[in-house]
Coordinates of C-alpha atoms in Angstrom, one line a residue:
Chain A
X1318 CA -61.4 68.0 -25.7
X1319 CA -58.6 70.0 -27.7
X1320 CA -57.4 66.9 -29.3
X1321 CA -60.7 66.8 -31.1
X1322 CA -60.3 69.6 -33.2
X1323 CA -56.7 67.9 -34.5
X1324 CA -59.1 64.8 -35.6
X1325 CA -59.7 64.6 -39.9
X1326 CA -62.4 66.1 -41.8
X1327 CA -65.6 63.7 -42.2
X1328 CA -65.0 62.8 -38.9
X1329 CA -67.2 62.1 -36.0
X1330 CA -68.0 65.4 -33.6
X1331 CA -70.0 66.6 -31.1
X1332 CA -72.3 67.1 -33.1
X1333 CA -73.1 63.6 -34.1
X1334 CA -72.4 62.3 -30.3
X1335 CA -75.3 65.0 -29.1
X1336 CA -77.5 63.9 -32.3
X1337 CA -77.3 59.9 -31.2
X1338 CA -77.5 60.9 -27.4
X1339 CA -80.5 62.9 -28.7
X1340 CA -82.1 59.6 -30.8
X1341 CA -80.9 57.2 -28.4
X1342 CA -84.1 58.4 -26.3
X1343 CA -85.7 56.4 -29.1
X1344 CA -84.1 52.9 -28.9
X1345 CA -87.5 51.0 -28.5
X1346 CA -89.7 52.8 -30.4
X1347 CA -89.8 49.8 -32.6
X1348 CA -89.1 47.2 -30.0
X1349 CA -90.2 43.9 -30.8
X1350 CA -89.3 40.2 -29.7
X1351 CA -87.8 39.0 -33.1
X1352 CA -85.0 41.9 -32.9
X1353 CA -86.0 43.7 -29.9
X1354 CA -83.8 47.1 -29.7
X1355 CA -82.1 46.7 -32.7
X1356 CA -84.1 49.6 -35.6
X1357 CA -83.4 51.9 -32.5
X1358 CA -80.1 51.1 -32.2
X1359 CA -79.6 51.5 -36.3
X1360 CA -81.8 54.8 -35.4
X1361 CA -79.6 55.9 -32.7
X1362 CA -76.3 54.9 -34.3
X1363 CA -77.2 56.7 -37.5
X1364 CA -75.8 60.3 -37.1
X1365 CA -72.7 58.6 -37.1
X1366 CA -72.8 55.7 -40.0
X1367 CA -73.8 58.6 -42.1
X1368 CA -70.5 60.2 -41.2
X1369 CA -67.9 58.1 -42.2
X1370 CA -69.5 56.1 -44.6
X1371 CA -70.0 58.2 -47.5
X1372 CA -70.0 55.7 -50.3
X1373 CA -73.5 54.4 -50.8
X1374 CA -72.4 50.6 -50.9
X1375 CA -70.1 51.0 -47.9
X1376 CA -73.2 52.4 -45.9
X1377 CA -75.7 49.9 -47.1
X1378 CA -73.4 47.1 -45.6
X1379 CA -73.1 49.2 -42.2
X1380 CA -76.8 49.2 -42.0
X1381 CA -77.6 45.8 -42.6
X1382 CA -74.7 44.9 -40.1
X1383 CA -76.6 46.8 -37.7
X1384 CA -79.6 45.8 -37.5
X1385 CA -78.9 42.4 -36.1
X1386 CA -80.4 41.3 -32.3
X1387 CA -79.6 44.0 -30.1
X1388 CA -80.8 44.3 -26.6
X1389 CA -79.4 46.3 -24.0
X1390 CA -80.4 48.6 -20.9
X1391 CA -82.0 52.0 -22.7
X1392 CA -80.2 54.4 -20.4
X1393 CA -77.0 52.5 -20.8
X1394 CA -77.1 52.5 -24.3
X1395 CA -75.0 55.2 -24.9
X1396 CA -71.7 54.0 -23.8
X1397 CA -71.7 51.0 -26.2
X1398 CA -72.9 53.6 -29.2
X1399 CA -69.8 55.8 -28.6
X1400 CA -67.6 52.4 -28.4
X1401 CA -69.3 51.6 -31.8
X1402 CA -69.1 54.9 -33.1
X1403 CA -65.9 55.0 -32.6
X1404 CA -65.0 51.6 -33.9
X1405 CA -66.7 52.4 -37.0
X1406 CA -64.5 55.8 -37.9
X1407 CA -61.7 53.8 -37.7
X1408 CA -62.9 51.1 -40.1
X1409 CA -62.6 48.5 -38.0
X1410 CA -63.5 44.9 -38.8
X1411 CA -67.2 44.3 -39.3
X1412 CA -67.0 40.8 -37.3
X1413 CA -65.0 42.5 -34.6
X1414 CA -67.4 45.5 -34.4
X1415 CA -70.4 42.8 -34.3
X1416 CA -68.6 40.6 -30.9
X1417 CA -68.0 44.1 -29.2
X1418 CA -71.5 44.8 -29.8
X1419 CA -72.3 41.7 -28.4
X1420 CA -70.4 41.3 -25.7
X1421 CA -71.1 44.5 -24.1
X1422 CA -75.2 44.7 -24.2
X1423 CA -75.1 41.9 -21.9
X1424 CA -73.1 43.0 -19.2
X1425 CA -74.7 46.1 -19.5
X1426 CA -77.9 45.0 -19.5
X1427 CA -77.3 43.1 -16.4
X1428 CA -75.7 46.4 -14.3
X1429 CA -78.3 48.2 -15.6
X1430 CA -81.2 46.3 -14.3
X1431 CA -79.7 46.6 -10.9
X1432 CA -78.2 49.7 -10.7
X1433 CA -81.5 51.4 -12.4
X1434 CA -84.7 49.5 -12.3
X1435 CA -84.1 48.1 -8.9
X1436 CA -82.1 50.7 -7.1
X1437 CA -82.5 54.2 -8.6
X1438 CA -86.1 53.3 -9.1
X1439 CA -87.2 52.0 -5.6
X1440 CA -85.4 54.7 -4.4
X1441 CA -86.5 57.7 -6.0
X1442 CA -89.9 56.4 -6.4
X1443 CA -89.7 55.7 -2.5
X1444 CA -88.8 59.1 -1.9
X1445 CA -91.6 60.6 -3.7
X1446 CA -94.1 58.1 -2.0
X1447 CA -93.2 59.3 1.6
X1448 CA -93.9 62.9 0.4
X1449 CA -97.2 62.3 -1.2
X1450 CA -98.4 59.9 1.2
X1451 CA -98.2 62.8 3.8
X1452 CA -100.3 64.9 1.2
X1453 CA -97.0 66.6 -0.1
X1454 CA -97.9 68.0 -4.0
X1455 CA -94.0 68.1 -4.1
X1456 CA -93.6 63.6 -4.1
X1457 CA -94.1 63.6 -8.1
X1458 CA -91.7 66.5 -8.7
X1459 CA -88.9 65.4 -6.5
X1460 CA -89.1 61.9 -7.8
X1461 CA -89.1 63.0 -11.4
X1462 CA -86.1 65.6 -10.4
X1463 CA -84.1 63.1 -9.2
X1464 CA -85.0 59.9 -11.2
X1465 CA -83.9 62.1 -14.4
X1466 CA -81.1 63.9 -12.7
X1467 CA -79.3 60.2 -12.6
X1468 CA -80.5 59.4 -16.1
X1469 CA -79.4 62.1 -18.2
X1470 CA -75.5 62.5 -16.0
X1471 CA -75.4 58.8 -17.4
X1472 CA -77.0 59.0 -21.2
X1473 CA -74.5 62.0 -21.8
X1474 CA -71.7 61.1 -19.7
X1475 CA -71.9 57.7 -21.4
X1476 CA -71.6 58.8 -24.5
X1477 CA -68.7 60.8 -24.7
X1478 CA -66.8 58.2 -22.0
X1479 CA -67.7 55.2 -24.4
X1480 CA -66.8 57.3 -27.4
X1481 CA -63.5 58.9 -26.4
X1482 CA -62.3 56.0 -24.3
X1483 CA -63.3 53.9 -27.6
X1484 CA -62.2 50.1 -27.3
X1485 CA -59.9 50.9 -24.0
X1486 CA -63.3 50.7 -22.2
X1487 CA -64.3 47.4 -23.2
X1488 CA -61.6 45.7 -20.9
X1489 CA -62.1 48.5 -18.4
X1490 CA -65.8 47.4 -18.3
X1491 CA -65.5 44.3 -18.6
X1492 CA -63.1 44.0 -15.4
X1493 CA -65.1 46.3 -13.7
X1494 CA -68.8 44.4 -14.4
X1495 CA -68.9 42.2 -11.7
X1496 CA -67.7 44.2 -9.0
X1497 CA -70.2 46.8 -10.1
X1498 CA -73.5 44.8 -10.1
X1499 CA -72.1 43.2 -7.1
X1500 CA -72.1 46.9 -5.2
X1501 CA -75.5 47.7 -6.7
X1502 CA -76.9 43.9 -5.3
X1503 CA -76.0 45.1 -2.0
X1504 CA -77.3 48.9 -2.5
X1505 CA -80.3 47.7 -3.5
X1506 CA -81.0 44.5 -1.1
X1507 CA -80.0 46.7 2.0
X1508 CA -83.0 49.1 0.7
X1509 CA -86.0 46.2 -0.2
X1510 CA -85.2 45.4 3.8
X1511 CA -86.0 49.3 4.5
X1512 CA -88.9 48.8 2.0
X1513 CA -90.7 45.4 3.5
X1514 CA -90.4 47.3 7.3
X1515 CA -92.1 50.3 6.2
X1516 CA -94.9 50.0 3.4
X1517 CA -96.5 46.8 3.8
X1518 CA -99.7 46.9 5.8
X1519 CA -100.6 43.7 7.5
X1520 CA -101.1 43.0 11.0
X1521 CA -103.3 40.6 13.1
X1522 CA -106.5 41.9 14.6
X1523 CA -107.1 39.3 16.9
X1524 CA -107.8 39.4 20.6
X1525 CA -107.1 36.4 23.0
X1526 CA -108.7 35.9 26.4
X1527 CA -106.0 35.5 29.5
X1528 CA -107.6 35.5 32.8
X1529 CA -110.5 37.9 32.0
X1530 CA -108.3 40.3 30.0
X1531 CA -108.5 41.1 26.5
X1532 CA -104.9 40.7 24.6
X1533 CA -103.8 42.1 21.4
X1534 CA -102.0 39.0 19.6
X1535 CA -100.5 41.7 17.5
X1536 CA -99.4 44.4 20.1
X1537 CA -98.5 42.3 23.0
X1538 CA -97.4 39.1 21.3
X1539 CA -96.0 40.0 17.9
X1540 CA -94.5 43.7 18.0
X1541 CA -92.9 41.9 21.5
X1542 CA -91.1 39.7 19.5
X1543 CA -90.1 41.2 16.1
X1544 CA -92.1 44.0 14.7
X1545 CA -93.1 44.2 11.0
X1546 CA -92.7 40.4 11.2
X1547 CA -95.7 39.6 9.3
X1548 CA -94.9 41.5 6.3
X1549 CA -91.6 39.9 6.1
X1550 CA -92.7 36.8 6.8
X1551 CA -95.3 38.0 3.4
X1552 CA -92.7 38.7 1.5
X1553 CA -90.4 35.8 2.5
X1554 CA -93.5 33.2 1.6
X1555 CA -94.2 35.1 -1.9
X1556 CA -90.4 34.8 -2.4
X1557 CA -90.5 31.0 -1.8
X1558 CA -93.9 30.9 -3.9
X1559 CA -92.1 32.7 -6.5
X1560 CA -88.7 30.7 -6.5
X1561 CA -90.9 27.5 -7.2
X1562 CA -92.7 28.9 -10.0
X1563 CA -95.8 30.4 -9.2
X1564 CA -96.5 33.4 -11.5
X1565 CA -97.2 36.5 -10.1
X1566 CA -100.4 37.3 -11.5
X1567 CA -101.2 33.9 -9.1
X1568 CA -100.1 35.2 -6.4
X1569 CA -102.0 38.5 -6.8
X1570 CA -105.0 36.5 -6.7
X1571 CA -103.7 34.8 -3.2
X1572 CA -103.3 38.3 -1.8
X1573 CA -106.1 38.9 -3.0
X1574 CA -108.2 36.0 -1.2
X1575 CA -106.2 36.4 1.8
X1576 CA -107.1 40.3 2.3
X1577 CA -110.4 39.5 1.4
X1578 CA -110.7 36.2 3.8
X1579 CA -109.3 37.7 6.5
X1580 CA -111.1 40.4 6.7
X1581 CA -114.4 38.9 6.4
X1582 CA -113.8 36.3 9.6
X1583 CA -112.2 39.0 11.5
X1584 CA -108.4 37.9 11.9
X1585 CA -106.5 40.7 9.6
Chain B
X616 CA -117.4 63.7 -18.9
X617 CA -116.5 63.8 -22.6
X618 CA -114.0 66.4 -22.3
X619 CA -112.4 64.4 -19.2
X620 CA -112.2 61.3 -21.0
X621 CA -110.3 62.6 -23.6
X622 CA -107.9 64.4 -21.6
X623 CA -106.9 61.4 -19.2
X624 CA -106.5 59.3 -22.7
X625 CA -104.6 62.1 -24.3
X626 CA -102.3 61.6 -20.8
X627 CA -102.8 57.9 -21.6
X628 CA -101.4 57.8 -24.8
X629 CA -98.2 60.3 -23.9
X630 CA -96.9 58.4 -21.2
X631 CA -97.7 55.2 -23.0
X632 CA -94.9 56.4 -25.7
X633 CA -92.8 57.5 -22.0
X634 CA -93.4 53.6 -20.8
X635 CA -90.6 52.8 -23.4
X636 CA -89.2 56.0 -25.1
X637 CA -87.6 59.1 -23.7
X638 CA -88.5 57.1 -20.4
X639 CA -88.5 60.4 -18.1
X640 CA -90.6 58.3 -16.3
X641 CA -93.9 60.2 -16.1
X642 CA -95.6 57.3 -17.0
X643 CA -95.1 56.3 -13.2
X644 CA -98.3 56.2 -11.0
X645 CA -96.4 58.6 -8.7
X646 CA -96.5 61.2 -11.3
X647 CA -99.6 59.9 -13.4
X648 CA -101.8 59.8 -10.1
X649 CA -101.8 63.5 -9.5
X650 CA -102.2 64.5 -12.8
X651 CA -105.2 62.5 -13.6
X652 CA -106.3 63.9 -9.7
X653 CA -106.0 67.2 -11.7
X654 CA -108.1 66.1 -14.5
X655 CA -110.9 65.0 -12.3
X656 CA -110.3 68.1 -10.1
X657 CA -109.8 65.9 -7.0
X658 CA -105.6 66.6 -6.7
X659 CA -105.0 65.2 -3.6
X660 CA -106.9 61.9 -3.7
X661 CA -105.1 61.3 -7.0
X662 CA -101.8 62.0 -5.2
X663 CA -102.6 59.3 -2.9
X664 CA -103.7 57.0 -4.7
X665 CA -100.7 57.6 -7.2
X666 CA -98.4 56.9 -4.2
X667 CA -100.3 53.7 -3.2
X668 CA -100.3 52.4 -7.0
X669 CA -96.6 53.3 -6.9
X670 CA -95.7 51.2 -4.2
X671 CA -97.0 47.5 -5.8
X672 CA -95.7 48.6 -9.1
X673 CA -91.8 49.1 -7.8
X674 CA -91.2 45.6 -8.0
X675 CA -92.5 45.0 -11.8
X676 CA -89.7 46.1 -13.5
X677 CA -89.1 45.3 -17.3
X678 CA -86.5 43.2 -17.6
X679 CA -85.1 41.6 -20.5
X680 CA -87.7 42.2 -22.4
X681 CA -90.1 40.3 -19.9
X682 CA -93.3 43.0 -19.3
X683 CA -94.7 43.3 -16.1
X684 CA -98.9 44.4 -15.7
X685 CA -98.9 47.1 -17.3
X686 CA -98.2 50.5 -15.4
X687 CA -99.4 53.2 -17.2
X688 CA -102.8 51.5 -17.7
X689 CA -103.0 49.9 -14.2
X690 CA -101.5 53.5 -12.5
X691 CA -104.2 55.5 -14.6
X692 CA -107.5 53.1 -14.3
X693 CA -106.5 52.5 -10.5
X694 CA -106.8 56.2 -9.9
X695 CA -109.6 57.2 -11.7
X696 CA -111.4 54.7 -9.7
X697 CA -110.5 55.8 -6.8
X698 CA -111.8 59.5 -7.2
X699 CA -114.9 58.3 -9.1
X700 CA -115.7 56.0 -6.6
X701 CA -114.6 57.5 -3.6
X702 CA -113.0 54.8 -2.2
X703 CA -109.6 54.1 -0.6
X704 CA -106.7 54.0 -3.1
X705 CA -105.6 50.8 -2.0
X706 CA -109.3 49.3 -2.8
X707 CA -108.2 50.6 -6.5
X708 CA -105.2 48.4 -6.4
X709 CA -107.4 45.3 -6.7
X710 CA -109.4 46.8 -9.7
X711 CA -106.1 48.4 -11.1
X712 CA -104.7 44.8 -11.7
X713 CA -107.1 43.4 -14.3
X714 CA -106.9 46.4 -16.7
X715 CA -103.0 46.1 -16.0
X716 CA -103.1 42.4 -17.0
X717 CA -105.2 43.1 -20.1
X718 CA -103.0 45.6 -21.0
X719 CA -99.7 43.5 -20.5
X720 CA -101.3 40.6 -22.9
X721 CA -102.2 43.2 -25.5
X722 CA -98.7 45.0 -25.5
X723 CA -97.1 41.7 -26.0
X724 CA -99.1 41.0 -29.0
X725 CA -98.7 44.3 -30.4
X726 CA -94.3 43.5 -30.1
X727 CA -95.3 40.3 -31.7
X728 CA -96.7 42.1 -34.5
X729 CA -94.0 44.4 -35.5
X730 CA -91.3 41.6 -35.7
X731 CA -92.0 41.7 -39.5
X732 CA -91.3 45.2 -39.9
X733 CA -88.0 44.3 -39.2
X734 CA -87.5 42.6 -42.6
X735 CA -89.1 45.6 -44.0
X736 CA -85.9 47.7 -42.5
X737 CA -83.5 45.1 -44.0
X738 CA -85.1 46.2 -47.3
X739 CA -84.3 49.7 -47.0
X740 CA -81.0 49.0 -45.5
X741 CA -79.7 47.0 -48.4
X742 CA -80.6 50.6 -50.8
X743 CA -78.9 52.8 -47.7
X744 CA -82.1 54.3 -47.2
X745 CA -81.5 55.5 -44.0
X746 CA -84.6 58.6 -43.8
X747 CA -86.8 55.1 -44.2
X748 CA -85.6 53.2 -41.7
X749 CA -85.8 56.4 -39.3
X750 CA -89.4 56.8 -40.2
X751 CA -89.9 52.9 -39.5
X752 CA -88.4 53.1 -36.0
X753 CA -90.3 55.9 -35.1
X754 CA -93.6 55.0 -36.1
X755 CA -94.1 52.3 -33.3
X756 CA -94.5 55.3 -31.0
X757 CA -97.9 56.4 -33.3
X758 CA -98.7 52.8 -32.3
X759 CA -98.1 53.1 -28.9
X760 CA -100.0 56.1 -28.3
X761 CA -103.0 55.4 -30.3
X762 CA -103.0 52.0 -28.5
X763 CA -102.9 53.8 -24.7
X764 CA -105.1 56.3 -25.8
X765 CA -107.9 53.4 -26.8
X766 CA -107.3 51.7 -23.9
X767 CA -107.8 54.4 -21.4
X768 CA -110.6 56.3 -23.0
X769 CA -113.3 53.2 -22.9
X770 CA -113.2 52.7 -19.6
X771 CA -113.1 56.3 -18.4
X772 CA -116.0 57.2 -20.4
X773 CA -118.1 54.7 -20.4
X774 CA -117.2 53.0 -17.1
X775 CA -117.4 56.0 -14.6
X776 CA -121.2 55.3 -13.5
X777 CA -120.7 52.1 -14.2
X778 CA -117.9 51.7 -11.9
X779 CA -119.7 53.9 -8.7
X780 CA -122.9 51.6 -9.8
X781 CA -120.7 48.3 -9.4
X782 CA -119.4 49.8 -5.8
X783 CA -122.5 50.1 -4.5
X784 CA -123.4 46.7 -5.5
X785 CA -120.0 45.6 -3.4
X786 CA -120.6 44.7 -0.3
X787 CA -118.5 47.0 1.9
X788 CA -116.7 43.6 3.8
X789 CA -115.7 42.6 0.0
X790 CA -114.2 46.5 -0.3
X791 CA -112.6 46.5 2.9
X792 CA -111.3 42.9 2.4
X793 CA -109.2 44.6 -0.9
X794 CA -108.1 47.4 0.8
X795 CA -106.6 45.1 3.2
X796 CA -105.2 43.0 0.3
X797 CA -104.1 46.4 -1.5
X798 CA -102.0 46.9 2.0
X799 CA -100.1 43.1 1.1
X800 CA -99.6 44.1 -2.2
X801 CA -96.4 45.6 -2.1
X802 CA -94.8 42.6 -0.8
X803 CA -95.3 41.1 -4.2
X804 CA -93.6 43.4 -5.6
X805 CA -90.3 42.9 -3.4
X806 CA -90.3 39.1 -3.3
X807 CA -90.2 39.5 -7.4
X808 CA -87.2 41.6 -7.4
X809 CA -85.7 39.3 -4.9
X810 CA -85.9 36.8 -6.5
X811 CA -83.7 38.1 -9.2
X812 CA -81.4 39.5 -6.6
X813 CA -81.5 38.2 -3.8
X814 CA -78.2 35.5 -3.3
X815 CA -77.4 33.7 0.2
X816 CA -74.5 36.7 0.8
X817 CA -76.9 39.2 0.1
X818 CA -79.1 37.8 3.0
X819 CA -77.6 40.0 5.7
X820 CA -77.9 43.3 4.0
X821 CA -81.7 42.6 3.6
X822 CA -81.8 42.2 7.4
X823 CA -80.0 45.1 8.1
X824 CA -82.2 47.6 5.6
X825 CA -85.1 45.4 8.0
X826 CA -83.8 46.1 11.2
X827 CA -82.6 49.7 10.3
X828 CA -86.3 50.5 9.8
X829 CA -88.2 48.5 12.1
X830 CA -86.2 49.1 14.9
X831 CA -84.7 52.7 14.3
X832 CA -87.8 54.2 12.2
X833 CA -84.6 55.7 9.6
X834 CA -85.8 57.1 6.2
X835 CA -85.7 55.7 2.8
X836 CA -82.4 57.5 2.4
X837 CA -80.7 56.7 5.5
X838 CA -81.4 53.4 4.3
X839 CA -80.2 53.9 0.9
X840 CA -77.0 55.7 2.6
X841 CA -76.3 52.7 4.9
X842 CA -76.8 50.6 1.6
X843 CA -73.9 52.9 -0.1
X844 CA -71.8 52.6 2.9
X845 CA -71.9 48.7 2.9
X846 CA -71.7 48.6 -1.0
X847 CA -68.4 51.1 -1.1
X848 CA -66.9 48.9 1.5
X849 CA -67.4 45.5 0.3
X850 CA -66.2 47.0 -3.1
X851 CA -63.1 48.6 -2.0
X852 CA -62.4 45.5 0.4
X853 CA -63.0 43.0 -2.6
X854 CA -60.6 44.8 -4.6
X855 CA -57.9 44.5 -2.1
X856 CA -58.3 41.1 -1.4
X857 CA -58.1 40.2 -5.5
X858 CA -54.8 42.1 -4.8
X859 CA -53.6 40.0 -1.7
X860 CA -54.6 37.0 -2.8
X861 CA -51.1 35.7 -4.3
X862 CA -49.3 36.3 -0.6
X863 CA -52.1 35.3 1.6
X864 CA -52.4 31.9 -0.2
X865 CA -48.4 31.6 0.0
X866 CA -48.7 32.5 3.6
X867 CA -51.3 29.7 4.4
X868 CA -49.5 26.8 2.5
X869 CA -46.2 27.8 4.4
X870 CA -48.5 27.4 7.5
X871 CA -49.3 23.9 7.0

């Protein structure tokens, strides 16, 4: 990071990249479906407007600019602030700041989704749940441990790679998106299937008579043939329900009745 | 039951502001669970019942700005009744929901209603006010708390007899019926994030994460490593083929 000390006066430091890593914990404090993120992207990106925009005017304009629709993954907002950032010291065209803006919370919102909220969440909150569900106090901590040890490597690391890597990481990201989410898909696919096999609960208590002897449909039919096959055949049929439209909250009231059925005549 | 009231809404209202700020993600039921356990001095039914809470909320994740029954309200309610009531923590599942739902409606509104402050920060832009449209951003989070707080303390205090007086009234094939209901739960929450993810060529990795655990009994994390392994392969292997594609394609036409 020598080269940063060779940069001009007035401009942007560590100091303002550690203040908007700081206030990017803040991006949807004022969340709302007209603008969604964007006063806590103007909030997060402020450290450094106020840096190289000294003239009141010149500011004013940066502000408005940016608080236009902006919507994004929170934790990988601060990549795209230290592209911005950067655009902004070097005065860069307003309507080419706004598509770089633009097109990057997109793809970032996408890889975000999976690579966070459906891999690094499952996960870790997996984790935690197989040591608290054998009574262990130490589930919450190692979850919270590890959940935040991958959030804050990427809030900071994103930062300074967006900001020093400037508009080179568009393309880089950009080339890189698909194959990313791709890889996360997979990651996090491959772990539902661990997930269905292990914590659903829902097997058959029913008995069959064969020649005088009482048979467990569920040991000696089911578990012969595929065990765990009833929650994935669950999970499989809620899939299909939710793939032609049925709302979730529905089908927590058809889990519900089914539980609640089944139990009372006896069959689950 | 005062003093415990206030506490679990005080814990209400904290994590509320974690549910979409600062987002350490103590706000989870994993972590909410034993805390409230703490509160109520029963730690280690509010661990489990944090766990089992956990598990149907993995699959409700926020995306795009779509929210999901709400977790801190669903994770919090859902345990309390499990320690008051003294039943199992996948019974509070099924009572956990309808605050969650509630909850999920009235957060919505509340983003509804702030879309005009917006205009409000366009007026303090235009003067470069930039101390006032800090301020603006952060005051959702007052919002947020005092709303959590609210929403949490009414039930806690004045629904703890109510809700051991309401269990009693259950009858105890009902209770069992949710537990076994709570069990399904989960599933729910893995056909809705495959249904964003899942693809036809993903298919096979879902049967191998199945199969790995069913037939093998592997962890979580051998799981998750297998997943890596399959990932780092397909991305590396992808890469190469974007590279060969030019000769390969040559090759086959000079087949023919």
């Amino acid at each position: 990071m020598a080269s940063n000390n060779q940069q001009e006066q007035g401009e942007i430091t560590k100091t303002e990249l550690w203040k908007m890593i700081f206030r990017s914990l803040f991006l949807q404090s004022s969340f709302n479906y007209e603008r969604m993120q964007a006063g806590g992207w103007l909030y997060s990106l402020m450290p450094a407007l106020k840096k190289v925009h000294k003239k009141k005017d010149e500011l004013a304009a940066a502000m408005k600019r940016h608080l236009e629709f902006f919507n994004t993954h929170p934790f990988l907002i601060t990549p795209v602030l230290g592209i911005i950032a950067a655009m902004e010291e070097q005065k860069e065209d307003p309507q080419m700041i706004r598509s770089i803006k633009v097109a990057l919370m997109g793809p970032l919102g996408g890889i975000g989704d999976a690579l966070l909220w459906m891999t690094l969440l499952p996960i870790t909150a997996g984790i935690g749940v197989s040591l608290a569900k054998q009574g262990n106090a130490s589930g919450p901590i190692v979850f919270f441990l590890l959940f935040n040890a991958v959030h804050f490597v990427l809030r900071i690391g994103g930062m300074f790679y967006g900001y020093y890597t400037g508009v080179n990481a568009l393309k880089k990201l950009k080339a890189g998106a698909k194959a990313i989410s791709r890889a996360a898909s997979i990651l996090g696919v491959t772990v539902i299937g661990g997930l269905i096999a292990s914590y659903i609960s829902l097997s058959l208590n029913l008995n069959i008579n064969v020649e005088g002897n009482q048979i467990s449909v569920q040991k000696e039919v089911l578990d012969k043939i595929l065990p765990n096959m009833l929650p994935l055949g669950y999970t499989l049929l809620l899939y299909y329900l939710i793939k032609k439209g049925y709302s979730p909250l529905k089908l927590v009231g058809i889990t519900i009745c089914i539980g609640v059925i089944g139990k009372y005549i006896g069959l689950l | 039951m005062l003093q415990e009231a206030f506490l679990i809404a005080l814990w209400a209202g904290i994590t509320g502001i974690d549910q979409f700020n600062i987002l350490l993600h103590i706000h989870r039921p994993i972590i909410t669970g034993p805390v409230v356990g703490f509160i109520l001095g029963d730690f280690q039914t509010g661990l489990a019942a944090g766990a089992t809470l956990e598990l149907v909320w993995m699959g409700m994740a926020p995306l795009a700005g779509a929210q999901p029954p709400n977790v801190v309200i669903g994770g919090i309610i859902g345990t309390v009744f499990a320690i008051l009531s003294g039943q199992d923590p996948k019974t509070a599942v099924s009572v956990a929901v309808p605050f969650a739902v509630a909850a999920q409606g009235a957060i919505t509104l509340l983003f509804t209603a702030y879309s005009p402050l917006m205009h409000k920060a366009d007026e303090y832009a235009a003067e470069a006010k930039h101390k006032a449209t800090d301020m603006l951003n952060l005051s959702g989070m007052v919002v947020l708390f005092v709303f959590n707080f609210v929403v949490a303390f009414l039930p806690v205090y004045f629904g703890a007899d109510a809700a051991k007086a309401m269990v009693d009234i259950i009858p105890t094939t009902l209770l069992d019926g949710l537990a076994v209901a709570g069990g399904m739960m989960p599933a729910l929450g893995f056909a809705m994030l495959l249904s964003i993810m899942l693809k036809k060529e993903y298919v096979a990795f879902l049967l191998v994460g199945f199969v790995v655990v069913t037939y093998f009994d592997l962890t979580l994390v051998g799981t998750a490593i297998i997943g890596v392994a399959i990932a780092l392969y397909d991305y590396y292997s992808n890469n190469s083929n974007d590279n060969n594609q030019t000769p390969k394609k040559e090759a086959k036409t000079n087949g023919i």
